[in-house]
Amino acid sequence: DDKGQPQWSKLLGLAPMLPASLAAMPDASAIVAGEAGVSPARDGVLARIDVSGTVIWDKAVDSGVDERILGVAVGPNGGIAFAGVRHVNVAVHAHWYGRVDPKGNVLWQRTPQNPDLTTLDTILIGEEGSLALSGERMVLGKPVPALLRADGDGTPIWTRTYAGPGGMALEYRRDCLSARPAGGFTLVTLGLPADGKPGKTLWGIRTDASGYASCNGPGVCADKVGNGTCDDANPCTIDWCEAKGGCQHTPANAITCGAGKTCEAGVCK
């Protein structure tokens, strides 16, 4: 309750699973995400429980290989998205994300062509249905924090990676990600001393809406539309800044653009 006292505590009756993430639905039910089985034959699992803890549905999400769901999010309209990793074999694993409907049926799954982006573990859904995901990307053989932006049907828009100041290495360890109402993102990860001494510290990264952690990065966009936000007033484009190329307006799919309308290839229909 509002004083922190448990309203109920019970065995949920789910199939054996290792939970990894939880998200609330608009009706106060909840989506539990995780994995079931043993490597190399795991499946991602999603389950929905109501306010009393009763299981509404419990479903495996199978991409055809060994996979784990690490993050789940619910959008303002009740849309459900998940993020995780597919273990193709012992040496190769790739990021994986998708959407399901309120009954747990898979609408789509994506494993985009970016071999360096290996794991996604946190996912957000914007008010219009676009996605932001954080996880791990391999840079020179080392895992570093990464941020991925995608439209409503999962098409990647941009990917950013981050490093600490003065040579500090940022080590990927289950990044935490949040979005700011005014645009932009905040990540929290682990920092390793640049001098090689033992010890780790929490490291925060605050970015603009285009994923840049430095105000100087997208400076080329400062005199563009929207006072640097690159907003072209078209609800069916995802507007962002490329440091070398200026404002970009990527046609979007499957995001809302008005009452009962969605975007298709950048057009509101």
PDB file of N, CA, C and O in Angstrom, residues 215-243:
ATOM      1  N   CYS A 215      27.585  18.479 -24.943  1.00  0.00           N
ATOM      2  CA  CYS A 215      26.890  19.569 -25.622  1.00  0.00           C
ATOM      3  C   CYS A 215      27.592  19.953 -26.915  1.00  0.00           C
ATOM      4  O   CYS A 215      26.995  20.542 -27.810  1.00  0.00           O
ATOM      5  N   ASN A 216      28.883  19.633 -27.012  1.00  0.00           N
ATOM      6  CA  ASN A 216      29.644  20.006 -28.192  1.00  0.00           C
ATOM      7  C   ASN A 216      29.441  19.031 -29.350  1.00  0.00           C
ATOM      8  O   ASN A 216      29.712  19.353 -30.494  1.00  0.00           O
ATOM      9  N   GLY A 217      28.965  17.813 -29.029  1.00  0.00           N
ATOM     10  CA  GLY A 217      28.826  16.796 -30.062  1.00  0.00           C
ATOM     11  C   GLY A 217      27.907  17.208 -31.191  1.00  0.00           C
ATOM     12  O   GLY A 217      28.297  17.260 -32.348  1.00  0.00           O
ATOM     13  N   PRO A 218      26.635  17.559 -30.878  1.00  0.00           N
ATOM     14  CA  PRO A 218      25.713  17.933 -31.943  1.00  0.00           C
ATOM     15  C   PRO A 218      25.669  19.432 -32.187  1.00  0.00           C
ATOM     16  O   PRO A 218      24.653  19.969 -32.597  1.00  0.00           O
ATOM     17  N   GLY A 219      26.747  20.142 -31.939  1.00  0.00           N
ATOM     18  CA  GLY A 219      26.754  21.593 -32.061  1.00  0.00           C
ATOM     19  C   GLY A 219      26.348  22.093 -33.424  1.00  0.00           C
ATOM     20  O   GLY A 219      25.845  23.199 -33.564  1.00  0.00           O
ATOM     21  N   VAL A 220      26.552  21.268 -34.457  1.00  0.00           N
ATOM     22  CA  VAL A 220      26.208  21.673 -35.806  1.00  0.00           C
ATOM     23  C   VAL A 220      24.703  21.909 -35.945  1.00  0.00           C
ATOM     24  O   VAL A 220      24.253  22.568 -36.869  1.00  0.00           O
ATOM     25  N   CYS A 221      23.914  21.390 -34.998  1.00  0.00           N
ATOM     26  CA  CYS A 221      22.469  21.532 -35.070  1.00  0.00           C
ATOM     27  C   CYS A 221      21.949  22.726 -34.280  1.00  0.00           C
ATOM     28  O   CYS A 221      20.740  22.967 -34.247  1.00  0.00           O
ATOM     29  N   ALA A 222      22.824  23.459 -33.613  1.00  0.00           N
ATOM     30  CA  ALA A 222      22.389  24.511 -32.705  1.00  0.00           C
ATOM     31  C   ALA A 222      21.551  25.580 -33.391  1.00  0.00           C
ATOM     32  O   ALA A 222      20.661  26.176 -32.776  1.00  0.00           O
ATOM     33  N   ASP A 223      21.805  25.844 -34.668  1.00  0.00           N
ATOM     34  CA  ASP A 223      21.069  26.902 -35.365  1.00  0.00           C
ATOM     35  C   ASP A 223      19.978  26.338 -36.270  1.00  0.00           C
ATOM     36  O   ASP A 223      19.470  27.030 -37.149  1.00  0.00           O
ATOM     37  N   LYS A 224      19.627  25.084 -36.041  1.00  0.00           N
ATOM     38  CA  LYS A 224      18.607  24.455 -36.881  1.00  0.00           C
ATOM     39  C   LYS A 224      17.228  24.659 -36.274  1.00  0.00           C
ATOM     40  O   LYS A 224      17.060  25.303 -35.241  1.00  0.00           O
ATOM     41  N   VAL A 225      16.225  24.047 -36.909  1.00  0.00           N
ATOM     42  CA  VAL A 225      14.854  24.210 -36.439  1.00  0.00           C
ATOM     43  C   VAL A 225      14.716  23.722 -35.001  1.00  0.00           C
ATOM     44  O   VAL A 225      15.441  22.848 -34.543  1.00  0.00           O
ATOM     45  N   GLY A 226      13.756  24.308 -34.273  1.00  0.00           N
ATOM     46  CA  GLY A 226      13.485  23.856 -32.921  1.00  0.00           C
ATOM     47  C   GLY A 226      14.557  24.217 -31.927  1.00  0.00           C
ATOM     48  O   GLY A 226      14.682  23.577 -30.898  1.00  0.00           O
ATOM     49  N   ASN A 227      15.360  25.232 -32.223  1.00  0.00           N
ATOM     50  CA  ASN A 227      16.396  25.666 -31.290  1.00  0.00           C
ATOM     51  C   ASN A 227      17.315  24.520 -30.891  1.00  0.00           C
ATOM     52  O   ASN A 227      17.630  24.309 -29.725  1.00  0.00           O
ATOM     53  N   GLY A 228      17.725  23.740 -31.886  1.00  0.00           N
ATOM     54  CA  GLY A 228      18.669  22.656 -31.620  1.00  0.00           C
ATOM     55  C   GLY A 228      18.021  21.302 -31.448  1.00  0.00           C
ATOM     56  O   GLY A 228      18.701  20.295 -31.390  1.00  0.00           O
ATOM     57  N   THR A 229      16.674  21.243 -31.353  1.00  0.00           N
ATOM     58  CA  THR A 229      16.016  19.956 -31.172  1.00  0.00           C
ATOM     59  C   THR A 229      15.776  19.252 -32.501  1.00  0.00           C
ATOM     60  O   THR A 229      15.419  18.087 -32.526  1.00  0.00           O
ATOM     61  N   CYS A 230      15.922  19.961 -33.608  1.00  0.00           N
ATOM     62  CA  CYS A 230      15.701  19.414 -34.954  1.00  0.00           C
ATOM     63  C   CYS A 230      14.239  19.039 -35.205  1.00  0.00           C
ATOM     64  O   CYS A 230      13.937  18.234 -36.086  1.00  0.00           O
ATOM     65  N   ASP A 231      13.329  19.579 -34.439  1.00  0.00           N
ATOM     66  CA  ASP A 231      11.911  19.263 -34.604  1.00  0.00           C
ATOM     67  C   ASP A 231      11.383  19.848 -35.911  1.00  0.00           C
ATOM     68  O   ASP A 231      11.406  21.063 -36.120  1.00  0.00           O
ATOM     69  N   ASP A 232      10.894  18.963 -36.806  1.00  0.00           N
ATOM     70  CA  ASP A 232      10.352  19.440 -38.078  1.00  0.00           C
ATOM     71  C   ASP A 232       8.825  19.521 -38.063  1.00  0.00           C
ATOM     72  O   ASP A 232       8.201  19.718 -39.099  1.00  0.00           O
ATOM     73  N   ALA A 233       8.227  19.347 -36.875  1.00  0.00           N
ATOM     74  CA  ALA A 233       6.771  19.444 -36.680  1.00  0.00           C
ATOM     75  C   ALA A 233       6.000  18.331 -37.385  1.00  0.00           C
ATOM     76  O   ALA A 233       4.779  18.401 -37.490  1.00  0.00           O
ATOM     77  N   ASN A 234       6.682  17.306 -37.861  1.00  0.00           N
ATOM     78  CA  ASN A 234       6.030  16.158 -38.477  1.00  0.00           C
ATOM     79  C   ASN A 234       6.005  15.022 -37.468  1.00  0.00           C
ATOM     80  O   ASN A 234       7.067  14.499 -37.102  1.00  0.00           O
ATOM     81  N   PRO A 235       4.839  14.609 -36.977  1.00  0.00           N
ATOM     82  CA  PRO A 235       4.789  13.552 -35.958  1.00  0.00           C
ATOM     83  C   PRO A 235       5.230  12.191 -36.477  1.00  0.00           C
ATOM     84  O   PRO A 235       5.446  11.273 -35.684  1.00  0.00           O
ATOM     85  N   CYS A 236       5.381  12.059 -37.795  1.00  0.00           N
ATOM     86  CA  CYS A 236       5.750  10.771 -38.378  1.00  0.00           C
ATOM     87  C   CYS A 236       7.213  10.684 -38.773  1.00  0.00           C
ATOM     88  O   CYS A 236       7.606   9.847 -39.593  1.00  0.00           O
ATOM     89  N   THR A 237       8.032  11.575 -38.231  1.00  0.00           N
ATOM     90  CA  THR A 237       9.483  11.419 -38.350  1.00  0.00           C
ATOM     91  C   THR A 237      10.088  11.413 -36.959  1.00  0.00           C
ATOM     92  O   THR A 237       9.556  12.043 -36.041  1.00  0.00           O
ATOM     93  N   ILE A 238      11.183  10.692 -36.808  1.00  0.00           N
ATOM     94  CA  ILE A 238      11.978  10.770 -35.584  1.00  0.00           C
ATOM     95  C   ILE A 238      13.113  11.730 -35.883  1.00  0.00           C
ATOM     96  O   ILE A 238      13.928  11.502 -36.778  1.00  0.00           O
ATOM     97  N   ASP A 239      13.124  12.831 -35.147  1.00  0.00           N
ATOM     98  CA  ASP A 239      14.064  13.920 -35.405  1.00  0.00           C
ATOM     99  C   ASP A 239      15.280  13.776 -34.502  1.00  0.00           C
ATOM    100  O   ASP A 239      15.149  13.596 -33.300  1.00  0.00           O
ATOM    101  N   TRP A 240      16.462  13.857 -35.106  1.00  0.00           N
ATOM    102  CA  TRP A 240      17.678  13.696 -34.328  1.00  0.00           C
ATOM    103  C   TRP A 240      18.807  14.435 -35.024  1.00  0.00           C
ATOM    104  O   TRP A 240      18.676  14.899 -36.151  1.00  0.00           O
ATOM    105  N   CYS A 241      19.914  14.535 -34.318  1.00  0.00           N
ATOM    106  CA  CYS A 241      21.041  15.296 -34.835  1.00  0.00           C
ATOM    107  C   CYS A 241      22.229  14.382 -35.059  1.00  0.00           C
ATOM    108  O   CYS A 241      22.586  13.587 -34.189  1.00  0.00           O
ATOM    109  N   GLU A 242      22.824  14.476 -36.218  1.00  0.00           N
ATOM    110  CA  GLU A 242      24.074  13.796 -36.513  1.00  0.00           C
ATOM    111  C   GLU A 242      25.174  14.841 -36.461  1.00  0.00           C
ATOM    112  O   GLU A 242      25.116  15.857 -37.148  1.00  0.00           O
ATOM    113  N   ALA A 243      26.168  14.597 -35.611  1.00  0.00           N
ATOM    114  CA  ALA A 243      27.179  15.622 -35.351  1.00  0.00           C
ATOM    115  C   ALA A 243      27.836  16.129 -36.634  1.00  0.00           C
ATOM    116  O   ALA A 243      28.166  17.306 -36.749  1.00  0.00           O
TER     117      ALA A 243
END
